[in-house]
PDB file of C-alpha atoms in Angstrom:
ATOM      1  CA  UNK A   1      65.855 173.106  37.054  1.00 51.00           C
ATOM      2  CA  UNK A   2      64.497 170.357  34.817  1.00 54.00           C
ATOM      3  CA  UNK A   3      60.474 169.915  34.143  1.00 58.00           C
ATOM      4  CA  UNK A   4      58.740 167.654  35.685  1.00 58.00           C
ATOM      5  CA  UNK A   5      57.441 166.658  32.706  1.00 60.00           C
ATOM      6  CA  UNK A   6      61.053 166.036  30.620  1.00 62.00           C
ATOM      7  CA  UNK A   7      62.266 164.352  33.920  1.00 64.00           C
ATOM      8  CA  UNK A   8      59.658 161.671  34.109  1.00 65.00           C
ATOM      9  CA  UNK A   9      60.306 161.142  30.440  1.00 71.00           C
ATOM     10  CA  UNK A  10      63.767 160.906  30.794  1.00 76.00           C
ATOM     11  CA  UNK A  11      63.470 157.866  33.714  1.00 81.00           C
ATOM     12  CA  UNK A  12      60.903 156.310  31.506  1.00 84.00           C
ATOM     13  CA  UNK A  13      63.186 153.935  29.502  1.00 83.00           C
ATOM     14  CA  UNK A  14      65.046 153.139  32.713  1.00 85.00           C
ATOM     15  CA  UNK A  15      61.380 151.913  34.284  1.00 87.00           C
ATOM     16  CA  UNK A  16      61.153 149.746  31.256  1.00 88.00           C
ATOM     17  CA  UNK A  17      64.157 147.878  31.228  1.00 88.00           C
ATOM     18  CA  UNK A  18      64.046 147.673  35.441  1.00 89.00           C
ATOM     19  CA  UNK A  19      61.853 144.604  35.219  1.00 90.00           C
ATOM     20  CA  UNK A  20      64.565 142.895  32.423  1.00 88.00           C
ATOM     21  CA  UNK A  21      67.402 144.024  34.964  1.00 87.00           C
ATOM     22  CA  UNK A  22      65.752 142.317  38.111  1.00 90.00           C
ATOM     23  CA  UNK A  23      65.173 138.964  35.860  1.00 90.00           C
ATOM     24  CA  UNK A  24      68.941 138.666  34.750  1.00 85.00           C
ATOM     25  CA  UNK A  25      69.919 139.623  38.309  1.00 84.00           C
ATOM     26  CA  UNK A  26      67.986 137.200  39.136  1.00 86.00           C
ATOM     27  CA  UNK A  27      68.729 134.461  36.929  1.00 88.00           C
ATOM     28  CA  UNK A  28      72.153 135.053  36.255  1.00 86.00           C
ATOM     29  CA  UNK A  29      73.837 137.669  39.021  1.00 89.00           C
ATOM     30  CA  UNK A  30      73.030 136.066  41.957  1.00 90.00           C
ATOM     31  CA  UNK A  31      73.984 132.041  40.637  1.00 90.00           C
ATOM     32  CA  UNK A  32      77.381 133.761  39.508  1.00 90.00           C
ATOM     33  CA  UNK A  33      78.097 135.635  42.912  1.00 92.00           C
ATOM     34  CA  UNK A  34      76.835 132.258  45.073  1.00 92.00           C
ATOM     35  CA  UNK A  35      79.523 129.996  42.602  1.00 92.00           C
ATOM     36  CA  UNK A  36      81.967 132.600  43.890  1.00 92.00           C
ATOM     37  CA  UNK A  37      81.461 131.926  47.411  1.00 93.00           C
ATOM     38  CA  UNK A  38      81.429 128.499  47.065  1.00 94.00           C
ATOM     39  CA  UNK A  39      84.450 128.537  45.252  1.00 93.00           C
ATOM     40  CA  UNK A  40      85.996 129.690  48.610  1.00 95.00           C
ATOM     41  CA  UNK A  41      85.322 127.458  50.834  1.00 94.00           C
ATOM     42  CA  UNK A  42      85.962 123.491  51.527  1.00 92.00           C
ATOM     43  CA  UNK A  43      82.222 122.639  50.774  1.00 92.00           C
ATOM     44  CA  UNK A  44      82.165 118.824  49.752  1.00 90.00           C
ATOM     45  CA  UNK A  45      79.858 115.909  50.154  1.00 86.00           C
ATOM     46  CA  UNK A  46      81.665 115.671  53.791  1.00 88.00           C
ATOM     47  CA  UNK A  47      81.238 119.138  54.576  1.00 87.00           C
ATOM     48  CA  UNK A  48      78.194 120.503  52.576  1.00 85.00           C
ATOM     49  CA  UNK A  49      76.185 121.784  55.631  1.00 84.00           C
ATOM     50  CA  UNK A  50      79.075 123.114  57.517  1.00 88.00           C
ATOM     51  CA  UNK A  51      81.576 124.476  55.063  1.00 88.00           C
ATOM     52  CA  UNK A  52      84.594 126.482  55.928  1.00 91.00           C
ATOM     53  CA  UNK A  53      86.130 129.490  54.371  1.00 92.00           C
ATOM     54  CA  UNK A  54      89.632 128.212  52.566  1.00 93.00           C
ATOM     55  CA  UNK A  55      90.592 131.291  51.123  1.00 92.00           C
ATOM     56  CA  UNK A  56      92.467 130.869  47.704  1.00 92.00           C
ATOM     57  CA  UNK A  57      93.240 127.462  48.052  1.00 93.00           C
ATOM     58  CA  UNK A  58      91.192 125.789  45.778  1.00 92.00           C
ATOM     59  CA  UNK A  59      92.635 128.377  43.011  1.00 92.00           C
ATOM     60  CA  UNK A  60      96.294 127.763  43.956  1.00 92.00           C
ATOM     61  CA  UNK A  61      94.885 124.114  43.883  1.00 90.00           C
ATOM     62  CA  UNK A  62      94.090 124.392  40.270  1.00 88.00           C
ATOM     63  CA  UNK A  63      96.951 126.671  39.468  1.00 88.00           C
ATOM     64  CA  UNK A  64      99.299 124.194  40.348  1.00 89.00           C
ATOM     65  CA  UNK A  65      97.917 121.058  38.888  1.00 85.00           C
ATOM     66  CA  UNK A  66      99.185 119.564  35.853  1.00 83.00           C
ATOM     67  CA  UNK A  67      95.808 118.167  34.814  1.00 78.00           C
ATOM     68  CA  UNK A  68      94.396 122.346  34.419  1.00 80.00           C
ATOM     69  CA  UNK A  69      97.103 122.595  31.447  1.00 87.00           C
ATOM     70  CA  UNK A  70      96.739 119.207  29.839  1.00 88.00           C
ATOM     71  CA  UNK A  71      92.919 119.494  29.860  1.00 90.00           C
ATOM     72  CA  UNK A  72      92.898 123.208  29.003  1.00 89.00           C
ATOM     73  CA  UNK A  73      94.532 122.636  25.795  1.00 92.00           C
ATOM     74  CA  UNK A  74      92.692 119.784  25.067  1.00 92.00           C
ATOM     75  CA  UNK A  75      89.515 122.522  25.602  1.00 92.00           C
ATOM     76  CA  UNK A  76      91.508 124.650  23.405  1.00 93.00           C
ATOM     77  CA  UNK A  77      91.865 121.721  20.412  1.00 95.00           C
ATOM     78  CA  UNK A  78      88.241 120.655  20.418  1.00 94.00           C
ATOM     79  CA  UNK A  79      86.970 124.159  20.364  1.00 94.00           C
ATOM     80  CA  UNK A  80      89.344 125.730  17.393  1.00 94.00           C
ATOM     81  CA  UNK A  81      88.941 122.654  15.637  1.00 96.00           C
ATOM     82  CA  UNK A  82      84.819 122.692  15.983  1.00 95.00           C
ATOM     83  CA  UNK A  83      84.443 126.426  15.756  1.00 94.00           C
ATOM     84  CA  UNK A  84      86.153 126.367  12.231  1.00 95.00           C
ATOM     85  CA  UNK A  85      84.741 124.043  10.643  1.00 95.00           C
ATOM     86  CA  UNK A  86      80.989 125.104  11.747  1.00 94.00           C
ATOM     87  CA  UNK A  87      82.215 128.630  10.341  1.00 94.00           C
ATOM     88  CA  UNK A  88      83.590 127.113   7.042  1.00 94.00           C
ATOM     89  CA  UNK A  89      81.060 124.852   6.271  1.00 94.00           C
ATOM     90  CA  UNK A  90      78.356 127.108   7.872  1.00 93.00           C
ATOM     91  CA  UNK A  91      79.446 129.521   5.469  1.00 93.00           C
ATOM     92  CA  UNK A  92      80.066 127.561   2.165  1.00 93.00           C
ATOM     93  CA  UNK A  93      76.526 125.814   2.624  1.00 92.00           C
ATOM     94  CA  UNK A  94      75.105 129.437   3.264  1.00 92.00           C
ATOM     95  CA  UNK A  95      76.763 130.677   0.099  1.00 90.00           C
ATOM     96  CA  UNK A  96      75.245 127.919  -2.100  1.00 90.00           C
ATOM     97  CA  UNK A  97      71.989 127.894  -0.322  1.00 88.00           C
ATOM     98  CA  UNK A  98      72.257 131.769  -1.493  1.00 87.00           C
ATOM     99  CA  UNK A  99      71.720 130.601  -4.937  1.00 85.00           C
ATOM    100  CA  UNK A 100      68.958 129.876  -7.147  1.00 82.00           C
ATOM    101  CA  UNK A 101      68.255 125.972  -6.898  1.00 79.00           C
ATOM    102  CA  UNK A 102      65.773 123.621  -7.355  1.00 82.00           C
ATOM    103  CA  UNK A 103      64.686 122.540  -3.742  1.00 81.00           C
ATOM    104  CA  UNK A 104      66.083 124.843  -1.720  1.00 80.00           C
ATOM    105  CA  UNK A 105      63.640 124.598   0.448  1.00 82.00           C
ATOM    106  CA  UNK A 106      63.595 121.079   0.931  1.00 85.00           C
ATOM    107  CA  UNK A 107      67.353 121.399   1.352  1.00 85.00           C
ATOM    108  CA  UNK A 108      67.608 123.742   3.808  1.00 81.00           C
ATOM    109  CA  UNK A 109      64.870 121.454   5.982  1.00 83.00           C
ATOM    110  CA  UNK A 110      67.191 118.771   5.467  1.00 85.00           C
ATOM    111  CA  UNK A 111      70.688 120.535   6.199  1.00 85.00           C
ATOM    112  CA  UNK A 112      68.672 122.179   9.177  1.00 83.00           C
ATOM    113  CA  UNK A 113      67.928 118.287  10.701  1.00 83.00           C
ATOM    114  CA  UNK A 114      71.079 118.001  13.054  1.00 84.00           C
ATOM    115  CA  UNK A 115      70.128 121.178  14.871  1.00 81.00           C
ATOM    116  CA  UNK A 116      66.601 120.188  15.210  1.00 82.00           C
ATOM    117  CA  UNK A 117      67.466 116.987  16.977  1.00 84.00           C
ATOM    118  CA  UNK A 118      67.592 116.979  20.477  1.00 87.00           C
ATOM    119  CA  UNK A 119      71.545 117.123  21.354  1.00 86.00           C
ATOM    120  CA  UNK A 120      71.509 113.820  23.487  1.00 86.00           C
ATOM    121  CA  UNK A 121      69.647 111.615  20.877  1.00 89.00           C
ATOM    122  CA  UNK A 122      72.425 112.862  18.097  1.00 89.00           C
ATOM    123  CA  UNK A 123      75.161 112.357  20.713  1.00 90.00           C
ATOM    124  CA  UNK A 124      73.927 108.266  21.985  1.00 91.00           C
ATOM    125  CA  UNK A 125      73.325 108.398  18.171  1.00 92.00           C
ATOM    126  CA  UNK A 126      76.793 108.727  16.976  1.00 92.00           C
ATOM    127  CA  UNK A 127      78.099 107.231  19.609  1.00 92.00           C
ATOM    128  CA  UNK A 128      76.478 103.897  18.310  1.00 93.00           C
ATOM    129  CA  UNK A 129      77.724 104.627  15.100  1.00 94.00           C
ATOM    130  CA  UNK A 130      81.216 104.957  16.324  1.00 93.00           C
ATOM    131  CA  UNK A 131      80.748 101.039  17.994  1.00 91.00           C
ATOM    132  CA  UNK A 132      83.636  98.819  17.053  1.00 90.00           C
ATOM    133  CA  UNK A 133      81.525  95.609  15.394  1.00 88.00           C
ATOM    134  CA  UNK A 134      78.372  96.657  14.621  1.00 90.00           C
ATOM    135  CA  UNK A 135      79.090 100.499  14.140  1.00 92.00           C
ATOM    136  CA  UNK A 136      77.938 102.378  11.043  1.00 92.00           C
ATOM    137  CA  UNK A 137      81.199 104.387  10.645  1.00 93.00           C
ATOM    138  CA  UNK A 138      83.485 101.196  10.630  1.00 93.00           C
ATOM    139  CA  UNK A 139      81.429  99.189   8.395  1.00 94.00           C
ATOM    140  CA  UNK A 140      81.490 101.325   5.607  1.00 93.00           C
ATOM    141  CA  UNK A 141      85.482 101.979   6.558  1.00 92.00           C
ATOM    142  CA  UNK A 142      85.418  98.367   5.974  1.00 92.00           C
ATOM    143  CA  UNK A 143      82.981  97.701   2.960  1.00 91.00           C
ATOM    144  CA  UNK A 144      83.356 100.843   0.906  1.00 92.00           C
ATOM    145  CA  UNK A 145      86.551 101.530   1.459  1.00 91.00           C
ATOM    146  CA  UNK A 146      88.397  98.529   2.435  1.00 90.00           C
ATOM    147  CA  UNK A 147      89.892 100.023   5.751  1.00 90.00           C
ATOM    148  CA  UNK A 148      90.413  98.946   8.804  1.00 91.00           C
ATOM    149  CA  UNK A 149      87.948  99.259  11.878  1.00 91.00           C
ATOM    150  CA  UNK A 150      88.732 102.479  14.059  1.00 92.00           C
ATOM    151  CA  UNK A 151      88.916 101.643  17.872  1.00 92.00           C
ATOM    152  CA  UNK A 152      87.126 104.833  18.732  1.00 91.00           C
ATOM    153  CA  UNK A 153      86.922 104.189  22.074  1.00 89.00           C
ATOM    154  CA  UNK A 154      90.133 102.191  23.004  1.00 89.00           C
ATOM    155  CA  UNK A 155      92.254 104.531  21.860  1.00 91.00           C
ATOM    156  CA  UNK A 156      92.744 108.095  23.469  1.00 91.00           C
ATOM    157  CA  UNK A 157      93.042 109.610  20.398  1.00 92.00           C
ATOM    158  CA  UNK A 158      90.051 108.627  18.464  1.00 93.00           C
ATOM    159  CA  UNK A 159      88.373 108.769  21.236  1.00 93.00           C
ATOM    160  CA  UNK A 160      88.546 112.290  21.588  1.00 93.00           C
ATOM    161  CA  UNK A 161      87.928 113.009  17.149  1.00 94.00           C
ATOM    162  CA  UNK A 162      84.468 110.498  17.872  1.00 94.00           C
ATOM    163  CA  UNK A 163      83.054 113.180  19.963  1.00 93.00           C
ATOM    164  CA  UNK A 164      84.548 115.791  18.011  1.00 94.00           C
ATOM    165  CA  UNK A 165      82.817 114.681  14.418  1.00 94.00           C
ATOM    166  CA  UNK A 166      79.600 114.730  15.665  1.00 93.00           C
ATOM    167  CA  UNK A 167      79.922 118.272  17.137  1.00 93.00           C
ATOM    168  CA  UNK A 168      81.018 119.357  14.356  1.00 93.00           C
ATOM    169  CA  UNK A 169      77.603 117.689  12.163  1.00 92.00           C
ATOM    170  CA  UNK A 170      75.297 119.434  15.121  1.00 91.00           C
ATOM    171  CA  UNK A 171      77.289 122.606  15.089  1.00 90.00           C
ATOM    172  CA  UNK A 172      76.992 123.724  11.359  1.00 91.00           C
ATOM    173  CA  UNK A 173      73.155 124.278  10.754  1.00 91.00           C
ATOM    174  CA  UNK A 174      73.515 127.106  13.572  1.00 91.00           C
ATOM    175  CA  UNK A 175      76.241 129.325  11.465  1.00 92.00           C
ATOM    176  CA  UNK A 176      74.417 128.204   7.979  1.00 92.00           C
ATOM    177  CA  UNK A 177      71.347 130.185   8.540  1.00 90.00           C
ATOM    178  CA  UNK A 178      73.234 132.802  10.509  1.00 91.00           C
ATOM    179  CA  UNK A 179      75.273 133.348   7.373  1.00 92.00           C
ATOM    180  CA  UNK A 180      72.782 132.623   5.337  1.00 90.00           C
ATOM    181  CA  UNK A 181      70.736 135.644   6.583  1.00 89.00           C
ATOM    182  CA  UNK A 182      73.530 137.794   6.135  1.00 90.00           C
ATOM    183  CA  UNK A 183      73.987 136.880   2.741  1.00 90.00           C
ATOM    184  CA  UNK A 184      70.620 137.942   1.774  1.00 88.00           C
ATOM    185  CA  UNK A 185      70.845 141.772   3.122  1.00 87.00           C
ATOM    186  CA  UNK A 186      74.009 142.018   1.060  1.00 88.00           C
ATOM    187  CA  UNK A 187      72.566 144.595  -1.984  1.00 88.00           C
ATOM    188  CA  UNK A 188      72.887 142.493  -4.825  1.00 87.00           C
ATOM    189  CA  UNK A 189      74.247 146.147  -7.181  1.00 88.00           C
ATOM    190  CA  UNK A 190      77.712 145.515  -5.192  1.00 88.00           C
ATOM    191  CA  UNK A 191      78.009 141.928  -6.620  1.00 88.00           C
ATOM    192  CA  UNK A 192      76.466 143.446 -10.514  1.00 88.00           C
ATOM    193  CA  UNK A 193      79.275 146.631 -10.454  1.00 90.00           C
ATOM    194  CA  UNK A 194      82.089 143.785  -9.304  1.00 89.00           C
ATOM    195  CA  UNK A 195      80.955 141.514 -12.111  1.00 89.00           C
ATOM    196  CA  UNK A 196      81.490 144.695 -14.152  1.00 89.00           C
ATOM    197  CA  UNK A 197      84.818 145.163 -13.354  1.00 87.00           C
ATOM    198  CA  UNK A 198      85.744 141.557 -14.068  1.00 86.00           C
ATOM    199  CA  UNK A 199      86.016 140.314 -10.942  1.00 86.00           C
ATOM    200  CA  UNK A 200      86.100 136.582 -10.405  1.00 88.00           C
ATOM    201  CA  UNK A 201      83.848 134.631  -8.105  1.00 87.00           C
ATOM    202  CA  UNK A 202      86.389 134.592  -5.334  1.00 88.00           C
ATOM    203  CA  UNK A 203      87.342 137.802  -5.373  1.00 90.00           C
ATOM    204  CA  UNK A 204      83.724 138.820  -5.135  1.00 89.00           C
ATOM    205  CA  UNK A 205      83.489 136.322  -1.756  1.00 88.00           C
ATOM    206  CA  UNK A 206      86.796 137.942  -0.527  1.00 89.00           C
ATOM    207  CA  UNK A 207      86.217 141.322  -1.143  1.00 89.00           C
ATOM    208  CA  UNK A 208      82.419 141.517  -0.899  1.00 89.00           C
ATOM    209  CA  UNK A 209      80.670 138.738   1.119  1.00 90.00           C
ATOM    210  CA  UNK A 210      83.492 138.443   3.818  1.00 89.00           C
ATOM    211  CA  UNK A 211      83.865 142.042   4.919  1.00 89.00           C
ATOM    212  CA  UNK A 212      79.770 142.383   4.742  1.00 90.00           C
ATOM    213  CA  UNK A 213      78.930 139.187   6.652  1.00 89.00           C
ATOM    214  CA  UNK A 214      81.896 140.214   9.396  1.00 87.00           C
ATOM    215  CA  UNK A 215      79.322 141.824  11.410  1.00 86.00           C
ATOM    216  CA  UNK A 216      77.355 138.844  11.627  1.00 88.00           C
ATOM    217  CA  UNK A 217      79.536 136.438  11.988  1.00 89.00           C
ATOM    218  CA  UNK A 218      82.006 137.954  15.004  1.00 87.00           C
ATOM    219  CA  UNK A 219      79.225 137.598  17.693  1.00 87.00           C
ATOM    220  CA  UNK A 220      78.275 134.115  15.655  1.00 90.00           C
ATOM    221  CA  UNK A 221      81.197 132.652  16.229  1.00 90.00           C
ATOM    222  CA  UNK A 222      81.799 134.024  19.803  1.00 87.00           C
ATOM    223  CA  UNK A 223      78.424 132.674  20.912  1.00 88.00           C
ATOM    224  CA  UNK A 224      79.471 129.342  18.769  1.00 90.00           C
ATOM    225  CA  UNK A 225      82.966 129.289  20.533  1.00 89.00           C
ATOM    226  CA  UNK A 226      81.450 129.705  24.344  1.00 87.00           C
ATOM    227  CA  UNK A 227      78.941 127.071  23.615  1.00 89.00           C
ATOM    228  CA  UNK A 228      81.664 124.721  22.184  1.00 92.00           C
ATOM    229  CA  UNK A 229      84.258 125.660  25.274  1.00 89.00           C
ATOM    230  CA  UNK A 230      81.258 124.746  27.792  1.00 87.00           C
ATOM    231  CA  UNK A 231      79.949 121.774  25.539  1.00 88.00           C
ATOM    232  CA  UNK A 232      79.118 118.641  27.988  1.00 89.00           C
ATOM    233  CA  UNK A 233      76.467 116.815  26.438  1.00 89.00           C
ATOM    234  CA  UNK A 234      78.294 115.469  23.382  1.00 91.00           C
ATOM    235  CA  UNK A 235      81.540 114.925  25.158  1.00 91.00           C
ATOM    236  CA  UNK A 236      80.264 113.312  27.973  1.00 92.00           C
ATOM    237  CA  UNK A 237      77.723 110.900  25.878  1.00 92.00           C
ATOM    238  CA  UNK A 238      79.798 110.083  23.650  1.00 92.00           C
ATOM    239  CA  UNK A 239      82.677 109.395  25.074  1.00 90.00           C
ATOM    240  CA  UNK A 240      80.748 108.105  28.423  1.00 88.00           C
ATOM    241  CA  UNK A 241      82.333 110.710  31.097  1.00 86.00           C
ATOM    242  CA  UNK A 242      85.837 110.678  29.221  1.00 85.00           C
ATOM    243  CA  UNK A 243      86.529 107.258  28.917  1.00 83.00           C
ATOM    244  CA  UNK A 244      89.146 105.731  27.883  1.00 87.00           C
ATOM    245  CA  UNK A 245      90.706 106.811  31.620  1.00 85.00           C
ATOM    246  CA  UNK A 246      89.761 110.252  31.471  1.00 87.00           C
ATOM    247  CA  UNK A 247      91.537 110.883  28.814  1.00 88.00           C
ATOM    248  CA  UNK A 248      89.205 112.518  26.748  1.00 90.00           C
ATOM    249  CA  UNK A 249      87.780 115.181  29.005  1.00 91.00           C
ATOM    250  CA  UNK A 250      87.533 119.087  27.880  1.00 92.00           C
ATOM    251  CA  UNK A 251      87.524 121.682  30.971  1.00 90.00           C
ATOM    252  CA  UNK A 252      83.658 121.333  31.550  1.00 91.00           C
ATOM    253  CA  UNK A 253      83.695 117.361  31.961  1.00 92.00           C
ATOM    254  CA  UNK A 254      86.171 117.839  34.201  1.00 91.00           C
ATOM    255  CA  UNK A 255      84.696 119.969  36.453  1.00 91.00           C
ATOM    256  CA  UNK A 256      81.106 117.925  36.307  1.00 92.00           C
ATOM    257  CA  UNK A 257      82.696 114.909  37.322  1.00 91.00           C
ATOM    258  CA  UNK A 258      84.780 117.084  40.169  1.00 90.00           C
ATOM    259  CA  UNK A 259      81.260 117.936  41.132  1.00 91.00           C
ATOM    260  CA  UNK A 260      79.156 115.359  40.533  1.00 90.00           C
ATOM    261  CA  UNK A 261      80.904 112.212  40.836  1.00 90.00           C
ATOM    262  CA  UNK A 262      83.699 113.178  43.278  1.00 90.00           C
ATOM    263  CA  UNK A 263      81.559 115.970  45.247  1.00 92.00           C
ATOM    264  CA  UNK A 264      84.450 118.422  45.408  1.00 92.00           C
ATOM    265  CA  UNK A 265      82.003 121.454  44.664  1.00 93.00           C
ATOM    266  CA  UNK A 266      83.991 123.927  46.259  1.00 94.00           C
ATOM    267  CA  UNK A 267      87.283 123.340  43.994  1.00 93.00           C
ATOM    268  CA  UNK A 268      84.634 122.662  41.248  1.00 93.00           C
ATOM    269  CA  UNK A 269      83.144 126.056  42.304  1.00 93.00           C
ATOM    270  CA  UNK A 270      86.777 127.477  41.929  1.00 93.00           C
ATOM    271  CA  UNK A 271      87.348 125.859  38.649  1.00 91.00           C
ATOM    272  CA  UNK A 272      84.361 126.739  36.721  1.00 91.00           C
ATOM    273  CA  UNK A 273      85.241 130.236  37.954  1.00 91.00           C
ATOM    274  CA  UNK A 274      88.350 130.320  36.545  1.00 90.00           C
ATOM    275  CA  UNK A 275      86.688 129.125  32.948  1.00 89.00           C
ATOM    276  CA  UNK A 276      84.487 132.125  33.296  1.00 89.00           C
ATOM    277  CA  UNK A 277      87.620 133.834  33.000  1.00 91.00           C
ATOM    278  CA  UNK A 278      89.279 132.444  30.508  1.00 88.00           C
ATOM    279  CA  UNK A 279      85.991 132.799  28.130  1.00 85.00           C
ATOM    280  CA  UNK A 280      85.506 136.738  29.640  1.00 88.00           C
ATOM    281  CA  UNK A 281      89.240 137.421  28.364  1.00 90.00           C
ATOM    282  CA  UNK A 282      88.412 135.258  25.124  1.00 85.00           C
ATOM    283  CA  UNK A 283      85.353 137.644  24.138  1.00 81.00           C
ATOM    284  CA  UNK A 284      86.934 140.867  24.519  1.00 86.00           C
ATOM    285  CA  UNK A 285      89.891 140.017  22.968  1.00 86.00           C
ATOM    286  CA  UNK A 286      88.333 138.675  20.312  1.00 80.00           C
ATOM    287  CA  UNK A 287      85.544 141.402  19.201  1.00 76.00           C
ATOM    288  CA  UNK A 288      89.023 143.917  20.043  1.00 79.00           C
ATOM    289  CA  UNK A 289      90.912 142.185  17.299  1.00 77.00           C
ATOM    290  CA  UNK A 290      88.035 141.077  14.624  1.00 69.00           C
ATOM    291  CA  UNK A 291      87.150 144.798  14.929  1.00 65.00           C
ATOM    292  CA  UNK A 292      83.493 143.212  15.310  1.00 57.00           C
ATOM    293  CA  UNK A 293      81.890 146.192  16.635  1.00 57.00           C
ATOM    294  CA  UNK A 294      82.863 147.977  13.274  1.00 59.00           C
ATOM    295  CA  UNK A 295      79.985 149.111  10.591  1.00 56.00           C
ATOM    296  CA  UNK A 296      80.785 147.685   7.111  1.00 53.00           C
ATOM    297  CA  UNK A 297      77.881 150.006   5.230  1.00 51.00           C
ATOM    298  CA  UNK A 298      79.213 153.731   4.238  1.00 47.00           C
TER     299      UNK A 298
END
């Protein structure tokens, strides 16, 4: 029979975290479990107050559409697209900022700037920028390089790269100075015995920096990739609620305007319960295969 004593001790760290538990419950359990039920039933702007229980229809709904497939590898596009190139330039900005220069500081303010900004100013930002006449971008297309202007919002596809660009400039600060901390609690004897041996600068970031910052960067770029995947702001500002005739919308601006401008919450319910999914199966796949969970230090 166990002490009193050792028992209490033993159901101390559970009383500690109890209070944590009940806020996430809270906050994230309960909104979760209530988007479920929705999901099930006809609930609309016709039928908010007295909503019926459809069963699976809304998912069989969604299932069967067309538009799930053409949008979902849209989603698919604009994240992989995004996600690398905030991981390679996050990284490569990171790996320079890692060395000794005059005004780092300064620099790294600077480089820092687009994740400062509020994400809606940077988005109605760029989105003037991208403007036909009077737009930044196409003026010095024109002027600089003699081009000619870019309909970015007449034309599907540029419409979809406008939005695209300036997630990618908002995007890049976050994995810089996620890198860039991993860079500096690499031990800088591995990099002196590789010089040693001879080894070049590249095989030094291939053999040395990668495999070190892979710790880091696995739940950096999982974190990056759901916030890209469920990215409305940009998309939406930019592109003002996936004009040119919805044919720039990613999963999550398609389910807003489902909800929100079409009041279909309970096959919005269903829908953004399915993308739960999709992003669930996307994280543990992906720490499975990076091997994220892995120590790199022996």
């Amino acid at each position: 029979m166990a002490a009193p004593g050792r028992s209490r001790s033993k159901s101390f760290p559970y009383l500690l975290v109890l209070p944590s538990v009940l806020v996430m419950s809270f906050v994230v359990l309960y909104p979760l479990l209530h988007n479920l039920r929705i999901s099930f039933t006809n609930m609309s702007m016709y039928h908010f107050r007295d909503a019926q229980f459809i069963g699976l229809a809304h998912y069989k709904s969604i299932i069967t559409e067309q538009a799930l497939y053409k949008v979902f590898w849209k989603t698919v596009v604009w994240t992989a697209v995004n996600v690398f190139f905030h991981v390679s330039i996050g990284v490569f900005l990171a790996v320079v900022m890692n060395q000794a220069l005059r005004g780092k500081s300064a620099l790294r303010a600077f480089l820092i700037l687009p994740w400062a900004v509020p994400q809606y100013i940077c988005a109605l930002t760029w989105k003037g920028m991208f403007n036909y006449q009077y737009g930044s971008v196409n003026l010095i297309l024109q002027k600089w390089f003699g081009l000619q202007p870019i309909p970015w919002f007449s034309d599907a596809t540029w419409a979809f790269i406008a939005p695209m660009i300036t997630n990618i400039w908002l995007g890049f600060p976050f994995m810089m100075i996620v890198a860039l901390g991993g860079l500096q609690s690499i031990p800088k004897e591995y990099y002196e015995a590789a010089s040693v041996d001879g080894a070049s600068a590249f095989a030094k970031f291939r053999e040395i920096t990668l495999p070190l910052l892979r710790p880091i960067l696995v739940p950096a770029t999982i974190l990056g990739t759901i916030w890209t995947f469920n990215n409305l702001n940009v998309i939406w500002l930019v592109t003002e609620g996936g004009k040119p005739a919805d044919e720039t919308h990613i999963l999550v601006t398609y389910v807003y305007k489902a909800a929100f401008a079409y009041y279909r919450y309970g096959y919005a319910a269903a829908f953004s319960f399915v993308i739960f999914l999709i992003l669930l199966v996307f994280a543990i796949v992906f720490m499975k295969v990076s091997k994220g969970k892995e120590t790199v230090y022996v």
